[in-house]
Short mmCIF file of C-alpha atoms in Angstrom, two decimals:
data_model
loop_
_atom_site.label_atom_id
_atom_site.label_comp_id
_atom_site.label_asym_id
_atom_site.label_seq_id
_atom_site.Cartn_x
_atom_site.Cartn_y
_atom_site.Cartn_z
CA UNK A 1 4.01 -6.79 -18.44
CA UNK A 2 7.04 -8.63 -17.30
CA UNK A 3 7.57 -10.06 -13.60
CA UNK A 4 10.38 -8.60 -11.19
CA UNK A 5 9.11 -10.45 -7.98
CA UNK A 6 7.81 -13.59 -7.67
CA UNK A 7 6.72 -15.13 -4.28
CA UNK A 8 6.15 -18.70 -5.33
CA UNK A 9 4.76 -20.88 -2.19
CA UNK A 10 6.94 -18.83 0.39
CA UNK A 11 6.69 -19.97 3.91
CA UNK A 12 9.04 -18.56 6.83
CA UNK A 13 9.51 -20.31 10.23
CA UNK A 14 11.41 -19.15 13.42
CA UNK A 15 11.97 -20.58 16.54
CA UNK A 16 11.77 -18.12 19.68
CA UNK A 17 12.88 -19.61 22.87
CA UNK A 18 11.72 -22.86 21.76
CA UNK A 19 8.42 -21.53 20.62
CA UNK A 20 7.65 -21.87 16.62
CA UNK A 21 6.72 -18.73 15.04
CA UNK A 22 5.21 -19.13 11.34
CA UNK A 23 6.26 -15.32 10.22
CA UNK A 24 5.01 -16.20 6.69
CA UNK A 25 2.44 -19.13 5.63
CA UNK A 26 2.82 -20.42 1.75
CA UNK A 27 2.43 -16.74 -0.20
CA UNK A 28 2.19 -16.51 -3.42
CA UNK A 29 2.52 -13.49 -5.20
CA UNK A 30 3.95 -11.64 -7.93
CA UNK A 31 5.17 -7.51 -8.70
CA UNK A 32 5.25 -6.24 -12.25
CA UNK A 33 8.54 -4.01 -13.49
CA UNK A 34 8.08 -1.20 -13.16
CA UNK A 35 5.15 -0.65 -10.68
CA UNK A 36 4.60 1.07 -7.25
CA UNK A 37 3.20 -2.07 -5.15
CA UNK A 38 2.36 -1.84 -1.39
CA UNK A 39 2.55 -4.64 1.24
CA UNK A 40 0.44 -3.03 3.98
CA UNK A 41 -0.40 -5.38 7.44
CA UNK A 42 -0.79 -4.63 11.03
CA UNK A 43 2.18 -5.62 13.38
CA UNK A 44 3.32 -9.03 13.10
CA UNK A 45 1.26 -9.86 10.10
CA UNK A 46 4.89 -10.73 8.39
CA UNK A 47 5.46 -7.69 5.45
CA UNK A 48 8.96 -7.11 6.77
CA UNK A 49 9.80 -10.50 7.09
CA UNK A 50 8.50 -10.78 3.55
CA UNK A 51 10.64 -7.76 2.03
CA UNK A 52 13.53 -8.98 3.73
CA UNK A 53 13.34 -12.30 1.27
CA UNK A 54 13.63 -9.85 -1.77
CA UNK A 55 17.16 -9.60 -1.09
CA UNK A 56 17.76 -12.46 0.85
CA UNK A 57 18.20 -10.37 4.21
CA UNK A 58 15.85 -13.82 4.75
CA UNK A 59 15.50 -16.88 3.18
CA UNK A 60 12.19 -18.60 3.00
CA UNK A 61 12.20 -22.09 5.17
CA UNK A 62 10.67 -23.27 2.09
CA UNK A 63 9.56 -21.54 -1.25
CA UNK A 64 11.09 -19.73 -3.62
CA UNK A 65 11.78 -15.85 -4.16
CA UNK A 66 12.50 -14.95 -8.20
CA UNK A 67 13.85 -11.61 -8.68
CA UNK A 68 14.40 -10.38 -12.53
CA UNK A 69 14.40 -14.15 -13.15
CA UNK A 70 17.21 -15.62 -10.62
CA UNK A 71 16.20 -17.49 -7.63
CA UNK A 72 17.72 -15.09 -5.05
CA UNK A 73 16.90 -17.44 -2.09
CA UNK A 74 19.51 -19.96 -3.38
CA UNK A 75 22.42 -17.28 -4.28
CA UNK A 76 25.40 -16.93 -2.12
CA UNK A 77 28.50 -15.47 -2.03
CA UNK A 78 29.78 -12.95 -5.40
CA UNK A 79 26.38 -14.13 -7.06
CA UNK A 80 24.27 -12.89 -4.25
CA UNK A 81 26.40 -9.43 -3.99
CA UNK A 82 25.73 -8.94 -7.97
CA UNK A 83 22.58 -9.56 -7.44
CA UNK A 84 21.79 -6.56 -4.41
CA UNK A 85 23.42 -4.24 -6.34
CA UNK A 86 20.15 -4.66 -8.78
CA UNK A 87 17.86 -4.25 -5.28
CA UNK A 88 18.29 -0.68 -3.45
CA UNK A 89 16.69 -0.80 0.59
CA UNK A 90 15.29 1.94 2.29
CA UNK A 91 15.42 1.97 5.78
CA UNK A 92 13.18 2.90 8.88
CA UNK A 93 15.48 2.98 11.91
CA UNK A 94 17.79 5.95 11.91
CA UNK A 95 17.79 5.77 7.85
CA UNK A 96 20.83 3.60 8.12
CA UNK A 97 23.21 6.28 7.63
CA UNK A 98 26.67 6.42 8.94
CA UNK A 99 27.20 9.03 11.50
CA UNK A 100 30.47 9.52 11.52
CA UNK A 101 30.35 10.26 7.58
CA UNK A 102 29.16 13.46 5.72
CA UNK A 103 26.01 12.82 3.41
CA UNK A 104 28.51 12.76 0.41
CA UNK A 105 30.60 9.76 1.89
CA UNK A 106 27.52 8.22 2.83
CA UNK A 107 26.43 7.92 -0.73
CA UNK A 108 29.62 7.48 -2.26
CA UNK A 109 29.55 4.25 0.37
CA UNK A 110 28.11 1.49 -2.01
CA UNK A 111 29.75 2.97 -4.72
CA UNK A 112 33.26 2.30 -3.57
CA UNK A 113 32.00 -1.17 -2.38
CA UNK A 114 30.89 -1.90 -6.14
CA UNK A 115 34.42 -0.35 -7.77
CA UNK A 116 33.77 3.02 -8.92
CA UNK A 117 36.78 5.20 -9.45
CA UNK A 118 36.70 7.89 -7.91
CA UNK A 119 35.55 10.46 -10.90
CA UNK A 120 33.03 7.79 -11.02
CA UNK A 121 31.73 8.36 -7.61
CA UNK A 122 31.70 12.44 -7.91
CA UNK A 123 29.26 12.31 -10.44
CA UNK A 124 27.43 9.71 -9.99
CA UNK A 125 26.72 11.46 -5.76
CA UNK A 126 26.44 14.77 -7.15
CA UNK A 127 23.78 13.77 -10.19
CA UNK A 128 22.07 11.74 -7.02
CA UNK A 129 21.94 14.95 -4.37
CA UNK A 130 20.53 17.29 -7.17
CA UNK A 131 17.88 14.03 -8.09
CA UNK A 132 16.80 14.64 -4.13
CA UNK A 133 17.38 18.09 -3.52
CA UNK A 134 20.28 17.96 -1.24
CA UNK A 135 23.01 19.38 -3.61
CA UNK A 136 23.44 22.02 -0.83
CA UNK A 137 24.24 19.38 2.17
CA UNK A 138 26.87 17.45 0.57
CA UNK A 139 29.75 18.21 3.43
CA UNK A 140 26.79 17.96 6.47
CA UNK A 141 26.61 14.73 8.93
CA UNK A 142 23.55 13.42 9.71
CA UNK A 143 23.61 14.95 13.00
CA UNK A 144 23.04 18.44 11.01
CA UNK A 145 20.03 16.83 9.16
CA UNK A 146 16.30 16.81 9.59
CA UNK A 147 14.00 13.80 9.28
CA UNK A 148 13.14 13.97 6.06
CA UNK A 149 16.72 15.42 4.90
CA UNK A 150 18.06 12.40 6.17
CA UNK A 151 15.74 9.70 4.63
CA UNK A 152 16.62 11.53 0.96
CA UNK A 153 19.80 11.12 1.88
CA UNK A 154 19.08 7.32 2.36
CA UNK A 155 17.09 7.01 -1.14
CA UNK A 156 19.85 8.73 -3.11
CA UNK A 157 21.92 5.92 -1.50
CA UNK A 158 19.53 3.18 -2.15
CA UNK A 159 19.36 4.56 -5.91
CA UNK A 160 23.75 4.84 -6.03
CA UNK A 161 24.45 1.51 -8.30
CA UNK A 162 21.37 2.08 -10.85
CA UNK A 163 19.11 -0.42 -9.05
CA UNK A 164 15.85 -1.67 -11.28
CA UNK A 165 14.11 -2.24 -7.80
CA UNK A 166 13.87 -0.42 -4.48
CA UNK A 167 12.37 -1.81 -1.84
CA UNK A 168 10.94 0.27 1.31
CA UNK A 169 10.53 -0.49 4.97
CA UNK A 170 8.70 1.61 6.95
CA UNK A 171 10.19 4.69 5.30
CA UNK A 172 8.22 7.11 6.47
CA UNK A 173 6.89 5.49 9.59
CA UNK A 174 9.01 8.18 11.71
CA UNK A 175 8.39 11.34 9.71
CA UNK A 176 5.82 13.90 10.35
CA UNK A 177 2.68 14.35 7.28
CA UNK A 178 4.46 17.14 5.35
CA UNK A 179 7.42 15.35 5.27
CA UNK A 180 6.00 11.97 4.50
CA UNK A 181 4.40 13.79 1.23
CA UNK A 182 7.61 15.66 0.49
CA UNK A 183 8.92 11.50 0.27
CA UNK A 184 6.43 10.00 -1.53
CA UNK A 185 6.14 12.36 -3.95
CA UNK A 186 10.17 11.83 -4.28
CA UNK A 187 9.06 7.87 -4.83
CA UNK A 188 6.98 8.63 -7.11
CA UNK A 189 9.30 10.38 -9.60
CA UNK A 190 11.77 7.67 -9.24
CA UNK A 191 9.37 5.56 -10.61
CA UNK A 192 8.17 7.35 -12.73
CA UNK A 193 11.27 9.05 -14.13
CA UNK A 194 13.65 5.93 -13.88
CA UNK A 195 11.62 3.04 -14.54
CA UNK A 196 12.14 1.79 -11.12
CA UNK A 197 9.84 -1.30 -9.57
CA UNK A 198 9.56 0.12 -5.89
CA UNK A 199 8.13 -2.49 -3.27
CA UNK A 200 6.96 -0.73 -0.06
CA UNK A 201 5.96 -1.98 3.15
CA UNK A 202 3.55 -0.05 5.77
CA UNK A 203 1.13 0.35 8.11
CA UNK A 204 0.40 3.80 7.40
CA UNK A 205 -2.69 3.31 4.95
CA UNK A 206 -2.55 6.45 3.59
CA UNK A 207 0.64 6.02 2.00
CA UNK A 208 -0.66 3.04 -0.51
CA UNK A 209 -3.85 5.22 -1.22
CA UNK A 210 -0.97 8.33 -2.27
CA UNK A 211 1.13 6.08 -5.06
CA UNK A 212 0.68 2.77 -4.86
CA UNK A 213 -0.62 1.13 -8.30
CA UNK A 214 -1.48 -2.49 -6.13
CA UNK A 215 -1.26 -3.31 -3.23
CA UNK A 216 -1.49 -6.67 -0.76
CA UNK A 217 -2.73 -7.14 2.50
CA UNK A 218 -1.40 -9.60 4.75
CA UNK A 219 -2.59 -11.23 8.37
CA UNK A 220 -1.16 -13.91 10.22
CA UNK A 221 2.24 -14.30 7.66
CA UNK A 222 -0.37 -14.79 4.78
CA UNK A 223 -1.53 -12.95 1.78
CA UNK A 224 -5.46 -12.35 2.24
CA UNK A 225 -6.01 -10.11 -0.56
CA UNK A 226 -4.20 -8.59 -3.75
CA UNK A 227 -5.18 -6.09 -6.16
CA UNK A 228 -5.35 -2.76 -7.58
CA UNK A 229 -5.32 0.06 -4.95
CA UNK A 230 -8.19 1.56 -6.51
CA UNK A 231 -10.71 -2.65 -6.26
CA UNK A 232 -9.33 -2.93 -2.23
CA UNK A 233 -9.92 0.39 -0.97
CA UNK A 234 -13.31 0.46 -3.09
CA UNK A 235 -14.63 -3.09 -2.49
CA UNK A 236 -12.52 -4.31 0.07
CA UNK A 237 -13.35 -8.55 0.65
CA UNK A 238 -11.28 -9.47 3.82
CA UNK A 239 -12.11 -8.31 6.96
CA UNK A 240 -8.65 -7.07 7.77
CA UNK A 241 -8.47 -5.34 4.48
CA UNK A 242 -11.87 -3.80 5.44
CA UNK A 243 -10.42 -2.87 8.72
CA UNK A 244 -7.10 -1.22 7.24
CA UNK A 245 -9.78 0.91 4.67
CA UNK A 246 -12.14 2.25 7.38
CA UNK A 247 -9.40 3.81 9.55
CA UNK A 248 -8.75 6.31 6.77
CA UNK A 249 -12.34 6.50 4.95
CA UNK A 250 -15.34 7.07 7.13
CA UNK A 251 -17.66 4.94 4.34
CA UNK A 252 -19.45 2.79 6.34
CA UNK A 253 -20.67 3.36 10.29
CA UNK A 254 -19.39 1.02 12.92
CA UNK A 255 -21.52 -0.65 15.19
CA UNK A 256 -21.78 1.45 17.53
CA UNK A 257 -22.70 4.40 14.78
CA UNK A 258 -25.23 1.89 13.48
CA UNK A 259 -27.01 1.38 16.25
CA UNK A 260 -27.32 5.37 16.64
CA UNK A 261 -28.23 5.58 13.20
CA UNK A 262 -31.07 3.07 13.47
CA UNK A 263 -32.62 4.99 16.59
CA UNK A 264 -33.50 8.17 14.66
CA UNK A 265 -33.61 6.50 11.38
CA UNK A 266 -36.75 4.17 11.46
CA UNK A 267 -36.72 3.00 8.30
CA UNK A 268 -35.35 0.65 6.00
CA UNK A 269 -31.60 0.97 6.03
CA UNK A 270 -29.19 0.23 2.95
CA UNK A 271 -26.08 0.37 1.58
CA UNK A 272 -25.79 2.13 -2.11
CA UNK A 273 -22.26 1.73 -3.25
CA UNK A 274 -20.92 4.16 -5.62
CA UNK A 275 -17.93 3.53 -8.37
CA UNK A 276 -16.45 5.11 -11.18
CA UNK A 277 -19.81 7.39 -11.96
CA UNK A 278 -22.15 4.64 -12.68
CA UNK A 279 -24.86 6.65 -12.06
CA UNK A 280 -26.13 5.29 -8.34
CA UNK A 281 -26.38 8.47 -7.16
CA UNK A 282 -28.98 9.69 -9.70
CA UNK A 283 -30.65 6.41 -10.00
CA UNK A 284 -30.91 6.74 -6.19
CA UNK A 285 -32.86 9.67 -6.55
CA UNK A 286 -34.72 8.89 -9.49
CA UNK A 287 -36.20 5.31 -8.54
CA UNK A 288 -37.12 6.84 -4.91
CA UNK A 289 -39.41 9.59 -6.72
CA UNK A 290 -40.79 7.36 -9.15
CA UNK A 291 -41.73 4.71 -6.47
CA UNK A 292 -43.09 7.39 -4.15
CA UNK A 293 -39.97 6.39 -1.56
CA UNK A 294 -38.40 8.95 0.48
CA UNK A 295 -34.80 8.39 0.29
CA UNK A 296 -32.47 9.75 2.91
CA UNK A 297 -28.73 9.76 2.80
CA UNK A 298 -27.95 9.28 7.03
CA UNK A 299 -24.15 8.41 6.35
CA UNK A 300 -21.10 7.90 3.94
CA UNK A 301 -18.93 9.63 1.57
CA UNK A 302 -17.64 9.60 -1.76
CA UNK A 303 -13.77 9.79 -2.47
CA UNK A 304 -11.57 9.77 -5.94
CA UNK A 305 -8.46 7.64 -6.06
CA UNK A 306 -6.48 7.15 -9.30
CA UNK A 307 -8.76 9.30 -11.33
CA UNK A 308 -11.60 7.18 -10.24
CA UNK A 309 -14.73 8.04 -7.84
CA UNK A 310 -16.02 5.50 -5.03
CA UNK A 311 -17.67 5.43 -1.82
CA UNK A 312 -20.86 4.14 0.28
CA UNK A 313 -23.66 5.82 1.09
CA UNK A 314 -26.14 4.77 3.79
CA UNK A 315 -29.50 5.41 2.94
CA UNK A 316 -32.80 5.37 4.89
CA UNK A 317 -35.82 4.20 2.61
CA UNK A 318 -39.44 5.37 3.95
CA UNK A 319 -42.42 4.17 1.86
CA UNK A 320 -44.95 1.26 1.65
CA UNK A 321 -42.82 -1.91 1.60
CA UNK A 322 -43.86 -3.39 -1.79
CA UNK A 323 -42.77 0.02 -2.86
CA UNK A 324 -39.48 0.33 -1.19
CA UNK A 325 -38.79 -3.28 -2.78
CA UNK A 326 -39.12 -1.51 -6.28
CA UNK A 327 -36.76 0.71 -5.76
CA UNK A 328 -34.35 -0.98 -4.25
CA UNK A 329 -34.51 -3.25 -7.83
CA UNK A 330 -34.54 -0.61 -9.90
CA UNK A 331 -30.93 0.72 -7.67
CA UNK A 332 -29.75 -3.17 -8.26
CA UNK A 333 -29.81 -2.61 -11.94
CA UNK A 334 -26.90 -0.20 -11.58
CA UNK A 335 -25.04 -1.10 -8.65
CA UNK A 336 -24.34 -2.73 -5.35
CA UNK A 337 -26.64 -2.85 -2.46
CA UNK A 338 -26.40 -4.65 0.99
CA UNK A 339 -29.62 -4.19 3.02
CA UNK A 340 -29.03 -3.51 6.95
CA UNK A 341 -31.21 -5.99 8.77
CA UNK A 342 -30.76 -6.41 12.72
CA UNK A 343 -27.47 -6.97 13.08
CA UNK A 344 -26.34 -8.40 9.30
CA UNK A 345 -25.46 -6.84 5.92
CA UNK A 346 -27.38 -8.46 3.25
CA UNK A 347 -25.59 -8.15 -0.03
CA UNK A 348 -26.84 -8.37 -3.35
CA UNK A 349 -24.83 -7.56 -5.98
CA UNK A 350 -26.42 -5.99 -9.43
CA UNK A 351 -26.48 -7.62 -12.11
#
């Protein structure tokens, strides 16, 4: 797999009114050709700021960005134009589009900026508008234009000069569910159909989970965690990627649903996690009858992502103690379980 990003010790400083602001803190990291990879953070955490370096919209204070091999962060002039025409951007605020142009013009835009004749330009807009499903808008303004007309409109621009990468801010921050889907799914065969390494920054969780092959999570400018969608949303390890995971997948209780749990539930409390149909579920069941244990599923859930199950169940385990140890061993063998004593997880992976 060869590299089209590379984030090599990237740090980004501003200064506000006299006040420092460290908007990204030494990442490193690195997006394969080809691949669907999301940058998801809460506000501030520095994922724009970040996507901005891929096509030098910012440089890094120190650091360097590679993109399909060049140091980007060091190009100017002619050599930095050539090298944006290889990197399409998808916009959040207003798509971007000119207003006073019809959608046509407004693709044909980078086109004429790049010296396409004008056959050229037909074509290459009309190929583009049936690619997106617009063929029928090509002499309406924006104006005329719903939300999600307009942000095609704004990826068959994006995708005018052939790009290899596209990179996404917010896209679909401002659009309502249908819509976002009717997008995504658009992303998706652009990457799939065209080859096309698409970088995407969010907040919206959901949006990773839909078509994202890996993702990272940043807080505080820095990278905290990086890996396939289907290892962070299954096994999240930071607490802010365990935070962005729980908003969307009701796995494990909070606190507060803890301490409710525990008040009905007297006995031993556990965590049983399930992934890619190792069995926990039946082993559950099976070591609880053999050890005389009553096990009793209080909370959790099982989803599939990628093909793939996963999910955490909560389990209440009622039986002599000696006996409830055995079982929890013989669960071990197969998979991961954190006991739930006072107010700490215990974990103990199996082996």
């Amino acid at each position: 797999m060869t590299t089209a990003i590379s984030f090599e010790d990237v740090s980004k400083t501003f200064t506000v009114r006299g006040r420092r602001i460290d908007a990204l803190r030494s990442v490193d990291l690195t997006v394969d050709s080809g691949e669907i990879f999301g940058i998801v953070g809460y506000s501030g955490a520095g994922k724009s700021t970040l996507l901005r370096t891929v096509n030098a919209l910012e440089r890094p204070t120190s650091g360097r960005v590679v993109v399909d091999g060049v140091e980007i962060s060091s190009l100017t002039g002619r050599e930095l134009y050539a090298a944006r025409r290889n990197i399409g951007m998808i916009f959040q605020q207003q798509f971007n589009l000119l207003r006073s142009r019809t959608v046509f013009k407004n693709i044909a835009y980078p086109l004429k900026l790049a010296g396409y004749t004008a056959e050229q330009i037909v074509d290459r807009v009309e190929e583009l508008l049936e690619f997106v499903g617009l063929s029928d808008k090509a002499l309406a303004y924006p104006s005329q234009l719903s939300g999600g007309q307009k942000q095609r409109v704004g990826i068959a621009r994006a995708l005018a000069t052939g790009p290899d990468i596209l990179i996404s801010d917010e896209s679909t921050s401002a659009l309502d569910p249908q819509t976002t889907g009717e997008v995504l799914e658009l992303l998706t065969r652009i990457n799939r159909e065209q080859g096309v390494t698409i970088v995407l920054v969010t907040h919206e969780v959901d949006v990773v989970r839909e078509i994202a092959h890996r993702v990272a999570v940043m807080d505080g400018g820095r990278v905290v965690e990086t890996g396939s969608v289907y290892d962070v949303f299954s096994n999240p390890r930071n607490p802010t990627s365990r935070r962005f995971v729980s908003s969307v997948l009701r796995h494990v209780p909070s606190a507060e649903t803890l301490d409710r749990l525990r008040a009905r539930h007297p006995g031993r409390l556990v965590q049983v996690r399930i992934a890619d149909d190792d069995g926990a579920g039946t082993v559950l069941s099976r070591v609880a009858r053999d050890h005389g244990v009553d096990a009793n599923v209080i909370y959790g859930g099982v989803d599939e992502l990628q093909g793939r199950t996963f999910g955490t169940l909560t389990v209440e385990l009622v039986g002599l103690p000696s006996d409830v140890d055995d079982a929890l061993d013989g669960l071990r063998a197969v998979t991961t379980v954190s006991e739930l004593t006072g107010t700490r997880v215990l974990e103990a992976a199996h082996a």
